[in-house]
Coordinates of C-alpha atoms in Angstrom, one line a residue:
M1 CA 143.0 55.7 57.1
K2 CA 143.4 59.3 58.1
T3 CA 142.5 60.7 61.1
M4 CA 141.2 63.8 62.8
L5 CA 141.0 65.6 65.8
G6 CA 138.2 67.0 67.5
I7 CA 138.6 69.6 70.4
D8 CA 135.7 70.8 72.5
L9 CA 137.1 73.7 74.8
G10 CA 134.7 73.3 77.6
T11 CA 133.9 75.6 80.4
S12 CA 135.4 73.1 83.3
G13 CA 138.1 71.7 80.7
V14 CA 138.9 71.0 77.8
K15 CA 138.3 67.3 75.5
V16 CA 139.8 66.4 72.6
I17 CA 139.4 63.2 70.9
A18 CA 140.8 61.1 67.6
V19 CA 138.5 59.8 65.1
K20 CA 139.4 57.7 61.9
Q21 CA 137.4 58.7 58.8
N22 CA 135.1 56.0 59.2
G23 CA 133.6 57.3 62.2
D24 CA 135.7 54.8 64.9
V25 CA 136.6 57.0 68.1
V26 CA 140.2 55.5 68.5
A27 CA 142.0 58.3 71.7
K28 CA 140.5 60.6 74.1
A29 CA 141.7 63.0 76.3
T30 CA 140.7 65.3 79.1
A31 CA 142.6 68.7 80.3
E32 CA 140.9 70.8 83.5
Y33 CA 141.7 74.7 84.2
P34 CA 139.9 76.6 86.6
L35 CA 136.8 79.0 86.8
I36 CA 137.6 82.7 88.5
Q37 CA 134.5 83.5 90.0
L38 CA 136.1 87.5 92.4
R39 CA 132.3 88.1 92.5
S40 CA 128.8 86.9 92.9
G41 CA 127.6 86.6 89.2
W42 CA 130.9 86.9 87.7
S43 CA 132.6 84.1 85.7
E44 CA 135.8 84.4 83.7
Q45 CA 138.7 82.3 82.7
N46 CA 142.4 82.8 81.4
P47 CA 142.5 82.0 78.0
Q48 CA 146.4 80.7 78.5
D49 CA 145.0 78.2 81.0
W50 CA 142.4 76.5 77.8
W51 CA 145.6 76.5 75.8
D52 CA 148.0 74.9 78.0
G53 CA 144.9 72.5 78.6
V54 CA 144.8 72.0 74.7
L55 CA 148.6 71.0 74.5
S56 CA 148.3 68.4 77.3
A57 CA 145.5 67.0 75.8
I58 CA 147.2 66.6 72.3
G59 CA 150.4 65.4 73.7
Q60 CA 148.5 62.5 75.5
I61 CA 146.8 62.1 72.5
V62 CA 149.7 61.5 70.3
S63 CA 151.6 59.7 72.4
N64 CA 148.3 57.3 72.7
R65 CA 149.6 53.9 70.9
D66 CA 146.1 53.3 69.2
V67 CA 147.1 56.9 66.9
S68 CA 149.3 57.3 64.6
P69 CA 150.6 61.1 64.8
E70 CA 151.5 60.9 60.9
S71 CA 147.9 59.9 60.0
I72 CA 146.3 63.0 61.7
A73 CA 145.1 65.1 58.9
A74 CA 142.9 67.8 60.3
I75 CA 142.3 69.5 63.6
S76 CA 138.9 71.5 64.4
L77 CA 136.9 72.9 67.5
S78 CA 134.2 73.3 69.4
G79 CA 133.8 76.2 72.2
Q80 CA 131.6 77.3 74.8
M81 CA 129.3 80.2 73.1
H82 CA 129.3 83.6 73.9
G83 CA 132.6 84.3 76.0
S84 CA 134.8 87.4 75.3
V85 CA 138.4 87.4 74.9
F86 CA 139.7 90.7 74.4
L87 CA 143.5 90.9 72.3
D88 CA 145.4 94.2 71.8
S89 CA 147.5 95.5 69.0
E90 CA 150.2 92.8 69.5
G91 CA 147.7 89.9 69.4
K92 CA 148.3 89.6 73.6
V93 CA 145.3 88.7 75.8
I94 CA 144.8 91.8 77.9
R95 CA 142.3 90.5 80.5
N96 CA 140.4 87.7 81.6
A97 CA 137.8 86.0 79.4
L98 CA 134.3 87.0 80.6
L99 CA 132.4 83.6 80.1
W100 CA 128.6 82.8 78.8
N101 CA 127.6 82.1 82.8
D102 CA 128.5 85.9 83.6
T103 CA 125.8 87.8 84.7
R104 CA 127.2 91.1 85.0
T105 CA 125.9 93.0 82.6
Y106 CA 122.2 93.5 83.4
Q107 CA 122.7 97.1 83.0
E108 CA 124.1 96.7 79.2
C109 CA 121.4 94.2 78.4
E110 CA 119.0 97.2 79.1
F111 CA 120.8 99.8 77.5
I112 CA 120.7 97.4 74.0
T113 CA 117.3 96.4 74.2
R114 CA 116.3 100.4 74.4
T115 CA 118.9 101.4 71.8
I116 CA 118.1 98.7 69.2
G117 CA 114.3 97.6 70.5
E118 CA 113.5 94.2 71.1
E119 CA 111.3 93.6 68.2
H120 CA 114.2 94.8 65.9
L121 CA 116.7 92.8 67.9
L122 CA 114.9 89.8 67.2
E123 CA 114.6 90.5 63.4
L124 CA 118.3 90.7 63.0
V125 CA 120.1 88.3 65.4
G126 CA 117.2 86.2 66.2
N127 CA 117.8 86.6 70.1
P128 CA 116.7 89.0 73.1
A129 CA 119.7 90.9 74.7
L130 CA 120.8 88.1 77.8
E131 CA 123.6 88.8 80.1
G132 CA 125.7 85.7 78.9
F133 CA 126.1 87.2 75.2
T134 CA 129.1 88.7 74.3
A135 CA 127.7 92.5 73.2
P136 CA 126.9 93.6 76.5
K137 CA 130.0 92.1 77.7
V138 CA 132.2 94.6 75.2
L139 CA 130.0 97.5 76.7
W140 CA 130.6 96.5 80.3
L141 CA 134.4 96.7 79.5
R142 CA 134.2 99.7 77.7
E143 CA 132.0 101.4 81.1
N144 CA 133.8 99.8 83.9
E145 CA 137.9 99.2 82.5
H146 CA 138.6 102.0 80.4
E147 CA 142.3 101.6 80.0
N148 CA 141.4 97.5 79.0
Y149 CA 139.2 99.1 76.3
S150 CA 141.3 101.6 74.6
R151 CA 143.6 98.7 73.8
L152 CA 141.2 96.4 72.5
R153 CA 141.8 95.9 68.8
T154 CA 140.1 92.2 68.3
L155 CA 137.6 90.5 70.1
L156 CA 137.5 86.4 69.9
L157 CA 135.5 83.9 71.1
P158 CA 137.2 81.2 73.0
K159 CA 137.4 78.6 70.6
D160 CA 138.8 81.4 68.4
Y161 CA 141.5 82.3 70.0
L162 CA 142.5 78.7 70.0
L163 CA 142.8 79.0 66.6
Y164 CA 144.6 81.9 66.5
K165 CA 147.3 80.2 68.5
L166 CA 147.1 77.2 66.1
T167 CA 147.5 79.4 63.2
G168 CA 148.0 82.6 63.7
R169 CA 144.9 83.8 62.0
L170 CA 142.4 86.0 63.7
C171 CA 138.6 84.8 62.7
T172 CA 135.8 83.5 63.7
E173 CA 133.0 81.2 62.0
M174 CA 129.0 81.7 61.9
S175 CA 127.7 79.6 64.6
D176 CA 130.0 81.0 67.1
A177 CA 129.4 84.7 65.7
A178 CA 125.6 84.2 65.5
G179 CA 125.5 84.2 69.8
T180 CA 127.7 87.5 69.9
L181 CA 124.3 89.8 69.4
L182 CA 126.5 91.2 66.8
L183 CA 125.6 89.2 63.7
D184 CA 122.9 89.9 61.2
V185 CA 122.0 86.1 61.6
S186 CA 119.6 86.2 58.4
Q187 CA 122.3 87.4 56.4
R188 CA 125.4 86.1 57.7
T189 CA 127.4 88.9 58.4
W190 CA 128.5 91.4 61.0
S191 CA 125.5 93.6 61.6
E192 CA 126.8 97.3 60.5
E193 CA 123.5 98.8 62.2
I194 CA 124.1 97.3 65.8
I195 CA 127.7 97.8 65.6
R196 CA 127.5 101.7 64.6
S197 CA 124.3 102.2 67.1
L198 CA 126.3 100.7 69.9
D199 CA 129.4 103.0 68.9
L200 CA 131.7 100.1 68.7
D201 CA 134.8 99.7 66.3
P202 CA 134.0 98.0 63.5
N203 CA 137.5 97.3 62.9
I204 CA 137.8 94.6 66.2
F205 CA 135.9 91.9 64.6
P206 CA 137.5 89.3 62.9
E207 CA 137.0 87.7 59.5
L208 CA 133.8 85.4 59.1
L209 CA 134.1 82.3 58.1
E210 CA 131.4 79.1 57.6
S211 CA 132.4 76.0 59.9
T212 CA 134.1 73.7 57.3
D213 CA 136.5 76.3 55.9
I214 CA 140.1 75.6 56.6
V215 CA 141.9 78.2 58.3
G216 CA 145.2 77.0 57.9
T217 CA 147.7 74.9 58.7
L218 CA 149.5 74.2 62.4
K219 CA 152.5 76.9 62.9
T220 CA 155.5 74.7 61.7
D221 CA 157.2 75.6 65.7
L222 CA 154.3 74.2 67.3
A223 CA 153.5 71.1 64.9
S224 CA 157.2 70.4 65.8
S225 CA 156.8 70.6 69.1
L226 CA 153.5 68.4 69.2
G227 CA 155.1 65.9 67.0
L228 CA 152.7 66.4 64.0
D229 CA 153.2 66.9 60.5
A230 CA 153.3 70.9 59.9
G231 CA 150.7 69.7 57.0
V232 CA 147.6 69.1 59.2
Q233 CA 145.0 71.5 58.6
V234 CA 143.0 73.4 61.0
V235 CA 139.4 73.8 60.1
A236 CA 137.1 76.6 61.6
G237 CA 134.9 74.3 63.4
G238 CA 131.5 75.8 65.7
A239 CA 129.8 76.6 68.9
D240 CA 129.2 73.7 71.5
N241 CA 125.6 73.6 70.6
A242 CA 126.3 73.6 67.0
C243 CA 129.0 71.1 67.1
A244 CA 127.0 68.4 69.3
A245 CA 124.3 69.1 66.4
V246 CA 126.5 68.0 64.2
G247 CA 127.8 65.2 65.9
N248 CA 124.2 63.5 66.5
G249 CA 123.4 63.9 63.0
V250 CA 121.1 66.7 63.2
V251 CA 122.4 68.3 59.9
E252 CA 119.0 68.2 58.1
E253 CA 115.6 69.3 58.8
G254 CA 112.7 67.1 60.5
I255 CA 115.1 65.6 63.6
V256 CA 115.1 66.9 66.9
L257 CA 118.0 67.1 69.1
V258 CA 117.0 66.7 73.1
S259 CA 119.9 66.5 75.4
I260 CA 119.9 66.2 78.9
G261 CA 123.0 67.7 80.3
S262 CA 123.8 70.4 82.9
S263 CA 121.1 72.2 80.8
G264 CA 118.5 70.8 78.8
T265 CA 118.2 71.9 75.3
V266 CA 115.9 71.1 72.4
L267 CA 117.4 72.2 69.1
T268 CA 116.5 71.3 65.1
Q269 CA 118.0 72.5 62.2
T270 CA 115.9 75.0 59.8
D271 CA 116.4 75.6 56.4
K272 CA 115.4 79.0 56.5
M273 CA 116.1 81.8 59.1
R274 CA 113.1 81.9 61.8
Y275 CA 113.0 83.3 65.2
D276 CA 110.1 83.6 68.2
P277 CA 108.8 86.9 68.0
K278 CA 108.4 86.6 72.0
G279 CA 112.3 86.0 72.3
R280 CA 112.1 82.2 74.4
I281 CA 113.5 80.4 71.4
H282 CA 117.0 81.1 71.0
S283 CA 117.8 81.0 66.5
F284 CA 121.4 80.6 65.3
C285 CA 123.7 80.2 62.4
H286 CA 124.4 76.0 62.0
S287 CA 127.2 74.4 61.4
V288 CA 126.1 73.6 58.3
P289 CA 126.7 76.1 55.7
S290 CA 124.1 78.1 54.9
K291 CA 121.9 76.6 57.4
W292 CA 120.4 77.9 61.0
Y293 CA 119.3 76.2 63.9
L294 CA 116.3 76.8 66.7
M295 CA 116.7 75.8 70.0
G296 CA 114.7 75.8 73.7
V297 CA 117.5 75.9 76.6
M298 CA 116.4 75.3 80.3
L299 CA 118.9 76.2 82.2
S300 CA 118.5 73.2 85.5
A301 CA 118.3 69.9 83.9
G302 CA 120.8 67.4 85.0
L303 CA 121.9 70.1 87.3
S304 CA 118.3 69.6 88.9
M305 CA 119.0 65.8 89.7
S306 CA 122.9 66.3 91.0
W307 CA 121.6 69.0 93.7
L308 CA 118.8 66.6 94.6
K309 CA 121.4 63.5 94.9
N310 CA 124.5 65.4 96.5
E311 CA 123.1 68.4 98.2
I312 CA 120.1 66.4 99.8
L313 CA 119.7 62.9 99.7
M314 CA 123.7 62.2 99.0
T315 CA 123.2 59.1 97.5
D316 CA 124.4 57.7 94.2
N317 CA 122.9 57.2 90.5
D318 CA 121.8 53.3 91.0
T319 CA 119.9 54.2 94.4
I320 CA 118.7 57.2 93.0
N321 CA 117.0 55.4 89.3
A322 CA 116.2 52.3 92.0
E323 CA 114.2 54.4 94.8
A324 CA 112.6 56.7 91.6
S325 CA 111.2 53.4 89.5
K326 CA 109.0 52.4 92.8
V327 CA 106.9 55.2 92.4
P328 CA 104.4 55.0 90.0
P329 CA 104.0 57.9 87.2
G330 CA 102.8 61.4 88.4
S331 CA 104.9 60.6 91.4
E332 CA 101.5 60.5 93.5
G333 CA 100.7 64.2 93.2
V334 CA 104.4 65.4 93.3
I335 CA 105.3 68.1 90.8
F336 CA 108.7 69.6 90.3
S337 CA 109.8 73.1 88.8
P338 CA 113.2 73.2 87.6
Y339 CA 114.0 76.7 88.4
L340 CA 117.0 76.3 90.3
F341 CA 119.1 78.8 88.5
G342 CA 116.0 80.5 86.8
E343 CA 114.9 79.7 83.3
R344 CA 115.4 80.6 79.7
T345 CA 113.3 78.7 78.0
P346 CA 110.1 79.4 78.0
H347 CA 110.2 81.7 80.5
R348 CA 113.1 84.2 80.5
D349 CA 112.9 84.5 84.1
S350 CA 116.1 85.1 86.1
K351 CA 114.4 85.3 89.6
A352 CA 111.8 81.8 89.1
R353 CA 113.3 79.1 91.5
G354 CA 112.8 75.6 91.9
T355 CA 109.3 74.4 93.7
F356 CA 108.1 70.8 94.9
F357 CA 104.3 70.9 94.9
G358 CA 102.1 68.6 96.5
L359 CA 103.7 67.1 98.8
S360 CA 102.2 65.4 101.9
S361 CA 103.8 63.2 104.6
F362 CA 102.7 60.1 102.2
H363 CA 105.6 61.0 99.7
T364 CA 109.0 59.5 100.3
R365 CA 112.6 60.5 98.6
G366 CA 111.6 58.4 95.6
H367 CA 108.8 60.3 94.7
L368 CA 111.0 63.7 95.2
I369 CA 113.3 61.8 92.5
R370 CA 111.1 60.9 89.8
S371 CA 109.2 64.0 90.4
V372 CA 112.2 65.6 89.5
F373 CA 113.3 63.5 86.3
E374 CA 109.4 64.4 85.3
G375 CA 109.7 68.1 86.0
V376 CA 112.7 68.0 84.0
A377 CA 110.8 66.7 81.0
F378 CA 108.2 68.5 81.0
G379 CA 110.3 71.5 80.9
L380 CA 112.0 69.8 77.6
K381 CA 108.6 69.5 76.0
E382 CA 107.6 73.1 76.3
S383 CA 110.4 73.9 74.4
L384 CA 109.3 71.5 72.0
D385 CA 105.7 72.8 71.8
L386 CA 107.2 76.2 71.3
L387 CA 109.4 74.6 68.1
S388 CA 106.1 72.6 66.9
K389 CA 104.1 76.6 66.9
M390 CA 107.1 77.8 64.9
G391 CA 106.3 74.8 62.3
V392 CA 108.4 72.1 63.1
C393 CA 107.4 68.8 62.4
P394 CA 110.0 66.4 63.7
N395 CA 110.0 62.5 62.1
E396 CA 112.8 61.5 65.1
I397 CA 114.0 63.0 68.4
R398 CA 117.1 61.8 69.3
L399 CA 118.4 61.8 73.0
T400 CA 121.4 62.6 73.9
G401 CA 123.6 63.9 77.4
G402 CA 124.1 62.1 80.8
G403 CA 120.7 62.0 81.6
A404 CA 120.5 59.2 78.1
K405 CA 122.7 57.0 80.5
S406 CA 119.1 56.6 82.7
S407 CA 116.6 54.4 81.3
L408 CA 114.3 55.2 84.0
W409 CA 114.7 59.2 82.6
C410 CA 114.3 58.1 78.8
Q411 CA 111.3 56.2 79.6
I412 CA 109.8 59.3 81.2
L413 CA 110.8 61.6 78.7
S414 CA 109.6 58.9 76.0
D415 CA 106.0 59.2 77.6
V416 CA 106.0 63.2 78.3
L417 CA 106.6 63.7 74.9
N418 CA 104.4 60.8 73.5
S419 CA 106.7 60.3 71.3
P420 CA 109.6 57.3 69.9
V421 CA 113.0 58.5 71.7
V422 CA 116.0 57.4 69.6
L423 CA 119.3 56.5 71.6
M424 CA 122.5 58.1 70.3
E425 CA 125.6 55.2 70.2
S426 CA 128.2 57.9 70.8
D427 CA 128.5 60.0 73.8
E428 CA 131.3 62.0 72.7
G429 CA 129.3 65.4 71.9
P430 CA 130.7 68.3 70.4
A431 CA 134.1 66.9 70.4
Y432 CA 132.8 64.4 67.7
G433 CA 130.6 67.1 65.9
A434 CA 134.0 69.3 65.7
A435 CA 136.1 66.1 64.2
L436 CA 133.1 65.5 61.5
I437 CA 133.8 69.2 60.1
A438 CA 137.3 68.7 60.2
A439 CA 136.8 65.4 57.8
V440 CA 134.5 67.5 55.7
G441 CA 137.3 70.5 55.6
V442 CA 139.7 68.5 54.4
G443 CA 137.4 66.6 51.5
I444 CA 136.8 63.2 53.1
F445 CA 133.4 63.8 52.5
P446 CA 131.4 66.3 50.5
D447 CA 129.4 67.9 53.1
L448 CA 128.4 67.4 56.7
P449 CA 124.9 65.5 56.1
N450 CA 126.9 63.0 53.9
A451 CA 129.6 63.0 57.0
A452 CA 126.5 62.3 59.4
R453 CA 125.1 59.5 57.0
S454 CA 128.8 57.9 57.3
T455 CA 129.2 58.0 60.4
V456 CA 127.1 58.7 63.1
K457 CA 125.1 55.9 64.7
T458 CA 122.0 55.3 66.9
K459 CA 121.5 52.1 69.2
G460 CA 117.3 51.7 70.2
C461 CA 114.6 53.4 70.4
I462 CA 112.1 54.3 73.7
T463 CA 108.3 54.2 73.0
P464 CA 106.2 55.5 74.9
D465 CA 103.6 53.7 77.1
P466 CA 100.0 55.0 76.3
L467 CA 98.8 54.7 79.4
N468 CA 101.3 57.0 81.3
A469 CA 101.7 59.0 78.2
K470 CA 97.7 59.9 78.9
L471 CA 98.2 60.8 82.6
Y472 CA 101.0 62.9 82.0
A473 CA 98.9 64.8 79.3
E474 CA 96.2 65.6 82.2
I475 CA 99.5 66.7 84.9
Y476 CA 100.9 69.1 82.1
P477 CA 98.8 71.8 82.4
V478 CA 99.1 72.0 86.0
Y479 CA 103.1 71.9 85.7
Q480 CA 102.6 75.0 83.5
G481 CA 100.3 77.0 85.6
L482 CA 102.9 76.7 88.7
Y483 CA 105.0 78.8 86.8
A484 CA 102.1 81.3 86.1
S485 CA 100.7 81.4 89.7
L486 CA 104.1 81.5 91.2
K487 CA 105.7 84.5 89.1
D488 CA 105.3 87.5 91.2
Q489 CA 106.2 85.5 94.3
Y490 CA 109.6 84.6 92.8
A491 CA 110.1 88.2 91.6
E492 CA 109.3 89.2 95.4
A493 CA 111.4 87.0 97.4
F494 CA 114.5 87.9 94.8
R495 CA 113.7 91.8 95.8
I496 CA 113.9 90.6 99.4
F497 CA 116.7 88.4 99.7
N498 CA 118.8 90.5 97.3
K499 CA 118.6 94.1 98.6

């Protein structure tokens, strides 16, 4: 039976899993690497650290007694979106990569919006100009590091640098390229109009593939050093959110994936390109060829609970869930706005901040905890509501991420959404999706829908409590009104404390 390696290049580390063609995960390995933050708002990494981590993790997999190295037929990758890897004429890295959470490019985003026009930008790329995206990073390099910019010959995304190291081929694929602000997302090609308007060299943009296309085979010397056959195929892979969708079976219309990780996402496939005219919902190319996905993003989902647990209460997950379970739905009037890092959907507001509303001396730690569970659920509901206004009619909502490990949080989400929520058997995330993409790339499955139907499994369903759902429906407009009431105060406080 053939084995696929799925590699997920994350922000804190790389994860590699070995997946049999029947979908069973037989081995996994991780390697961490540092984040480089030279100034406030800057976020960089050294691509060599990624490569060292990948080699280490693959080495762990190959040495695992449950893995037969000769059975490994294909490798594919998932990776953090939007990052910029700058290569010179010899294919060498010019400087550290700028990451998705780097926010130094505020002025460049304003320039892009003025130059292209926000409405037209949304028509072309499905997204507004945000600091984390790739195009403003290239402009920042041009404006601030002239010598480095003069050496730039190829622009790659993080996982595509690994594809280059594995195979020697310079390329990217649609789902990751869609996060650059430089791809015509509808036509699935580099946007000549945007590239020309921003006065960029069109030659720096690599060849475009679909996620399931084969990039090539492992370099012979690399395969030998890893103990793998030189004929192992490397498949293009996808952006982390696209691969997470694949790994959870969101490869056909009608399924919505809700993820409660550090951030929170609400994602669904669409068979035709569509976009939110106000730019609150992201539109990207999917890893399913000729398909797209729509996604709402809240920046502080699991991060909100981690902050409360580790910085304020200094306790553990079991205590968190136990104390919150003693508090009735609605937290007896306490409402939490989860804007610890600003917000993206539905409020494109980097100045927004978290708030507890309705506190009295009657309330306890448990009330704060439950209100955070509920506030995150309300924020996710806002994304689902926006998707509904765009014509998305889900017949199933699936839940993944670390938050899915809390049965209380799962129930609260089901009650707030007033919908059944399906739990997933695998929690391997984007790495699992990358492995399925690899399997399709080498012909084990004819396409991703077939691969998902054959391998992706669910493990139960949480149904809403009618009384709780009714109460949450009354609280929800109050939750929404808090941002509207505090928006100006958020901005003024930001001005005062960021002079």
